[in-house]
Amino acid sequence: MARELEVVSAQRRRLLRMSAAGTLAIVLRPLHANEPPTPLLADLVKGFAAGAVTREGRVKLDIAPLVENGNSVPIVISVDSPQTDASHVTAITVFNEKNPQHDVAQFTLTPLAGRARIATRIRLATSQQLVAVARLNDGSCWTHYVNVVVTVASCTEE
Amino acid sequence: MARALVTLPKVAKAGEVIEIRTLIQHAMETGYRRDSDGAMLPRSLIRRFTCHFAASGKAGPGDLVFATTLHAAMAANPSLQFHFRASSTGSFTFAWDGDDGFAHREQAQLLVNA
C-alpha cells in the first residue's frame, strides 16, 4: 500500500514538473518572434525589395494576435533607426495574405519625420499572416512576419 | 465636405520629435460589398495622403515629411499617426486625395523655440 502511494506521488511529481516546464516554455517564447513566411508573402516581399537582400529584424509590426473585429484593427509599425539624414527609413510596406487585395499601405518617410514609427488601423478579411517590410537609405530591407487570428471578418459582410 | 482632425502640439523645442495624428471621415468603400438590394457598391477610396512642412518665409508647400498610399485594406475613417523633428517655426500642409475627385486639405502651424 505504501509502495503504491510512493509510485503515484512520483508520477504526480513528474507530471507537475513537466507541466511547469511547459508553461515556462510558452512564457519564454518571444512575443515578437518572426513567424515562418508564407510563400505568397515571401514573393510580395521579394517584389518590394527589388533585388535587395531582405533580413529579419529591426522592423516591428505590432498587432494583437487575436482580433475580434476585422473591420478596424490597430497596427503600429516601428523601425530601429535614428531617422537622421545619415541613416533613415525611406519606405515601409505592409502586405496581407488573405484579403481580396494583398496591399495594405505603402508609407514614405523622410529624415524630417524624426522617428520611424507609424500607427494606423486596417481591415482583415480572415485569420492570416501579415508582413511589414522597411527599406533603409542604405538599400537594406528588413521584415517582420506576424500571424493574426480574426474572429469576425471584414470586407465581405454587410 | 469631409471632416478631418489633425492633432499636434502648438509649440515645440528645436530638435524635439513631436507626434502628429490625423483622422479623416471617409467610408473607404472597398468595392467588395453589396447594398441592401444586392448591387455591388462601387469602390471609393482615399488613395494618397501627404504631409509637407514649410519653414516660415518659404513659399509653396515645403518639404515632404510623410506620405502614404492607401488601399482597400485600410479601415474606414483612415487614421495615421507619425512623427516630425521640429527645427524651425513653420506650417504643415496635410492633403488627402482619392476616388471620385475626393480632395481635402488641412493646415497647421508649429512654433519652435530655440
Coordinates of C-alpha atoms in Angstrom, one line a residue:
Chain A
M1 CA 0.0 0.0 0.0
A2 CA 2.8 2.4 1.0
R3 CA 4.7 1.4 -2.1
E4 CA 1.7 2.1 -4.4
L5 CA 1.4 5.5 -2.8
E6 CA 5.1 6.1 -3.5
V7 CA 4.6 5.3 -7.2
V8 CA 1.6 7.5 -7.5
S9 CA 3.3 10.5 -5.9
A10 CA 6.4 10.0 -8.0
Q11 CA 4.2 10.1 -11.1
R12 CA 2.5 13.2 -9.8
R13 CA 5.8 14.9 -9.2
R14 CA 6.9 14.1 -12.7
L15 CA 3.6 15.4 -14.1
L16 CA 3.9 18.6 -12.1
R17 CA 7.5 19.1 -13.3
M18 CA 6.5 18.6 -16.9
S19 CA 3.6 21.0 -16.8
A20 CA 5.7 23.6 -15.1
A21 CA 8.3 23.3 -17.8
G22 CA 5.6 23.5 -20.5
T23 CA 4.2 26.7 -19.0
L24 CA 7.7 28.2 -18.8
A25 CA 8.4 27.3 -22.5
I26 CA 5.2 29.1 -23.5
V27 CA 6.1 32.2 -21.4
L28 CA 9.6 32.3 -22.7
R29 CA 8.6 32.3 -26.3
P30 CA 9.5 35.8 -27.6
L31 CA 6.4 37.9 -28.2
H32 CA 7.7 39.3 -31.5
A33 CA 9.3 36.2 -32.9
N34 CA 9.2 36.1 -36.7
E35 CA 6.7 33.6 -38.0
P36 CA 7.9 31.4 -40.9
P37 CA 6.7 33.4 -44.0
T38 CA 4.1 32.0 -46.3
P39 CA 5.3 31.6 -50.0
L40 CA 2.8 34.3 -51.2
L41 CA 4.0 37.0 -48.7
A42 CA 7.7 36.0 -49.3
D43 CA 7.1 36.6 -53.1
L44 CA 5.5 40.0 -52.4
V45 CA 8.4 41.0 -50.2
K46 CA 10.8 39.9 -52.9
G47 CA 9.0 42.1 -55.4
F48 CA 9.2 45.1 -53.0
A49 CA 12.9 44.5 -52.2
A50 CA 13.7 44.5 -56.0
G51 CA 16.9 42.6 -55.7
A52 CA 18.0 43.9 -52.3
V53 CA 18.7 41.3 -49.6
T54 CA 15.9 41.1 -47.0
R55 CA 16.6 40.2 -43.4
E56 CA 14.5 39.7 -40.4
G57 CA 14.7 42.2 -37.6
R58 CA 14.9 46.0 -37.0
V59 CA 11.2 46.5 -38.1
K60 CA 8.4 45.6 -35.7
L61 CA 4.8 45.1 -36.7
D62 CA 2.7 45.4 -33.6
I63 CA -0.8 43.9 -33.8
A64 CA -3.0 42.0 -31.4
P65 CA -2.5 38.2 -32.0
L66 CA -6.3 37.7 -31.6
V67 CA -8.5 40.2 -33.3
E68 CA -12.2 40.3 -32.5
N69 CA -13.3 42.7 -35.3
G70 CA -11.5 42.7 -38.6
N71 CA -13.1 46.0 -39.7
S72 CA -10.7 48.1 -37.7
V73 CA -7.5 46.6 -36.4
P74 CA -4.9 48.9 -34.8
I75 CA -1.4 48.3 -36.0
V76 CA 1.9 50.0 -35.1
I77 CA 5.0 49.7 -37.3
S78 CA 8.3 50.8 -35.8
V79 CA 11.8 50.6 -37.1
D80 CA 15.0 50.7 -35.1
S81 CA 16.5 53.7 -36.9
P82 CA 17.7 57.1 -35.7
Q83 CA 15.8 58.6 -38.7
T84 CA 18.6 61.2 -39.4
D85 CA 20.0 62.4 -42.8
A86 CA 22.8 59.8 -42.5
S87 CA 20.6 56.8 -41.5
H88 CA 16.9 56.7 -42.1
V89 CA 14.0 54.6 -43.2
T90 CA 12.8 55.6 -46.7
A91 CA 9.8 53.3 -47.2
I92 CA 7.6 50.8 -45.3
T93 CA 5.1 48.5 -46.9
V94 CA 2.5 46.2 -45.3
F95 CA 1.2 43.2 -47.1
N96 CA -1.6 40.8 -46.1
E97 CA -2.1 37.3 -47.2
K98 CA -5.8 36.6 -47.5
N99 CA -7.7 39.9 -48.1
P100 CA -9.0 40.3 -51.7
Q101 CA -6.1 42.6 -52.4
H102 CA -2.7 42.0 -50.9
D103 CA -1.6 45.6 -50.5
V104 CA -2.5 47.3 -47.2
A105 CA -0.4 50.6 -47.4
Q106 CA 2.9 52.0 -48.5
F107 CA 4.5 54.6 -46.3
T108 CA 7.1 57.1 -47.4
L109 CA 9.3 58.5 -44.7
T110 CA 11.9 61.3 -44.8
P111 CA 14.6 62.4 -42.2
L112 CA 12.1 65.2 -41.3
A113 CA 9.9 62.6 -39.7
G114 CA 12.4 62.2 -36.8
R115 CA 11.2 58.8 -35.7
A116 CA 10.3 55.7 -37.8
R117 CA 7.1 54.8 -36.1
I118 CA 3.6 54.8 -37.7
A119 CA 0.2 53.9 -36.2
T120 CA -2.9 53.3 -38.2
R121 CA -6.0 51.0 -38.5
I122 CA -6.5 48.3 -41.1
R123 CA -9.1 45.7 -42.2
L124 CA -8.6 41.9 -42.1
A125 CA -10.9 39.6 -44.0
T126 CA -9.9 36.5 -42.1
S127 CA -7.1 34.9 -40.0
Q128 CA -3.9 35.3 -41.9
Q129 CA -0.3 36.4 -42.0
L130 CA 0.9 40.0 -42.3
V131 CA 4.3 41.3 -43.1
A132 CA 5.9 44.7 -42.7
V133 CA 8.9 45.5 -44.9
A134 CA 11.1 48.5 -44.2
R135 CA 13.7 49.9 -46.7
L136 CA 16.6 51.9 -45.3
N137 CA 18.5 54.6 -47.1
D138 CA 21.5 52.2 -47.4
G139 CA 19.3 49.9 -49.5
S140 CA 18.8 47.2 -47.0
C141 CA 15.4 45.7 -46.4
W142 CA 14.0 44.3 -43.1
T143 CA 10.9 42.2 -42.5
H144 CA 8.6 41.2 -39.7
Y145 CA 6.0 38.5 -40.3
V146 CA 3.1 38.2 -37.9
N147 CA 0.2 35.7 -37.7
V148 CA -3.2 37.0 -36.7
V149 CA -6.4 35.2 -35.7
V150 CA -9.6 37.1 -36.7
T151 CA -12.9 36.1 -35.2
V152 CA -15.2 38.5 -37.1
A153 CA -14.2 39.2 -40.6
S154 CA -14.2 42.4 -42.6
C155 CA -14.7 43.3 -46.3
T156 CA -17.4 40.9 -47.3
E157 CA -20.2 41.1 -44.8
E158 CA -22.8 43.9 -45.0
Chain B
M1 CA -17.2 68.0 -47.2
A2 CA -15.3 65.6 -45.2
R3 CA -14.3 66.3 -41.7
A4 CA -10.7 65.9 -40.7
L5 CA -8.9 66.1 -37.4
V6 CA -5.2 67.0 -37.1
T7 CA -3.7 66.8 -33.7
L8 CA -0.2 68.1 -32.9
P9 CA 1.4 70.4 -30.3
K10 CA 1.3 74.1 -31.0
V11 CA 4.8 74.7 -29.6
A12 CA 7.9 72.6 -29.6
K13 CA 11.6 72.9 -28.7
A14 CA 14.2 72.8 -31.5
G15 CA 15.3 69.2 -32.1
E16 CA 12.2 67.8 -30.3
V17 CA 10.4 64.9 -32.0
I18 CA 6.6 65.6 -31.9
E19 CA 3.7 63.2 -32.7
I20 CA 1.2 64.2 -35.4
R21 CA -2.2 62.4 -35.5
T22 CA -4.6 62.7 -38.4
L23 CA -8.1 61.3 -38.8
I24 CA -10.5 61.9 -41.7
Q25 CA -14.1 61.0 -42.2
H26 CA -14.3 58.6 -45.2
A27 CA -16.1 55.3 -45.8
M28 CA -13.1 53.7 -47.7
E29 CA -15.7 51.7 -49.7
T30 CA -13.8 48.6 -50.8
G31 CA -15.8 47.6 -53.9
Y32 CA -16.4 44.1 -52.4
R33 CA -19.6 45.0 -50.5
R34 CA -23.2 44.9 -51.7
D35 CA -26.0 47.2 -50.7
S36 CA -29.4 46.1 -49.3
D37 CA -30.6 45.4 -52.9
G38 CA -27.7 43.2 -53.7
A39 CA -26.0 45.6 -56.0
M40 CA -22.2 46.0 -55.7
L41 CA -21.2 49.2 -54.1
P42 CA -18.6 50.9 -56.3
R43 CA -15.1 51.2 -54.9
S44 CA -14.3 54.6 -53.5
L45 CA -11.1 55.1 -51.6
I46 CA -8.7 57.7 -50.4
R47 CA -5.6 56.8 -52.4
R48 CA -3.0 59.1 -51.2
F49 CA -2.1 61.1 -48.0
T50 CA 0.8 63.6 -47.8
C51 CA 2.2 65.8 -45.2
H52 CA 4.6 68.7 -46.1
F53 CA 6.3 71.2 -43.9
A54 CA 7.3 74.7 -45.0
A55 CA 9.6 76.8 -42.8
S56 CA 8.0 80.3 -42.3
G57 CA 9.0 82.7 -45.0
K58 CA 9.3 79.9 -47.6
A59 CA 6.8 79.8 -50.4
G60 CA 5.0 76.6 -51.6
P61 CA 4.0 73.5 -49.7
G62 CA 7.6 72.9 -48.5
D63 CA 9.3 69.6 -47.9
L64 CA 7.8 66.2 -47.7
V65 CA 7.6 64.8 -44.2
F66 CA 5.5 61.7 -44.6
A67 CA 3.2 60.1 -47.3
T68 CA 1.0 57.1 -47.5
T69 CA -0.5 55.2 -50.4
L70 CA -3.8 53.7 -49.1
H71 CA -5.6 50.6 -50.3
A72 CA -8.9 48.9 -49.6
A73 CA -7.4 47.1 -46.6
M74 CA -7.2 50.5 -44.7
A75 CA -10.1 50.8 -42.2
A76 CA -12.9 53.4 -42.7
N77 CA -12.1 56.9 -41.5
P78 CA -8.4 56.5 -42.0
S79 CA -6.2 57.4 -39.0
L80 CA -2.5 58.0 -39.5
Q81 CA 0.0 58.8 -36.7
F82 CA 3.6 59.7 -37.5
H83 CA 6.3 62.0 -36.2
F84 CA 8.2 65.2 -37.0
R85 CA 11.5 66.5 -35.8
A86 CA 11.0 70.2 -35.1
S87 CA 13.7 72.5 -36.3
S88 CA 12.1 75.9 -37.1
T89 CA 8.8 77.6 -37.0
G90 CA 6.6 76.9 -40.0
S91 CA 3.4 75.4 -41.3
F92 CA 2.2 71.9 -42.2
T93 CA 0.0 71.1 -45.2
F94 CA -1.9 67.9 -45.0
A95 CA -3.5 66.5 -48.2
W96 CA -5.9 63.6 -48.8
D97 CA -6.8 62.6 -52.4
G98 CA -9.0 59.8 -53.6
D99 CA -11.6 58.4 -56.0
D100 CA -14.4 60.5 -57.4
G101 CA -12.4 63.6 -57.1
F102 CA -12.1 63.4 -53.3
A103 CA -9.7 66.1 -52.1
H104 CA -9.2 67.5 -48.6
R105 CA -6.6 70.0 -47.3
E106 CA -5.7 71.0 -43.8
Q107 CA -3.1 73.4 -42.5
A108 CA -1.4 73.6 -39.1
Q109 CA 1.2 75.9 -37.6
L110 CA 4.1 74.9 -35.4
L111 CA 6.0 77.4 -33.2
V112 CA 9.6 76.3 -32.5
N113 CA 11.5 77.7 -29.5
A114 CA 15.3 77.6 -29.7

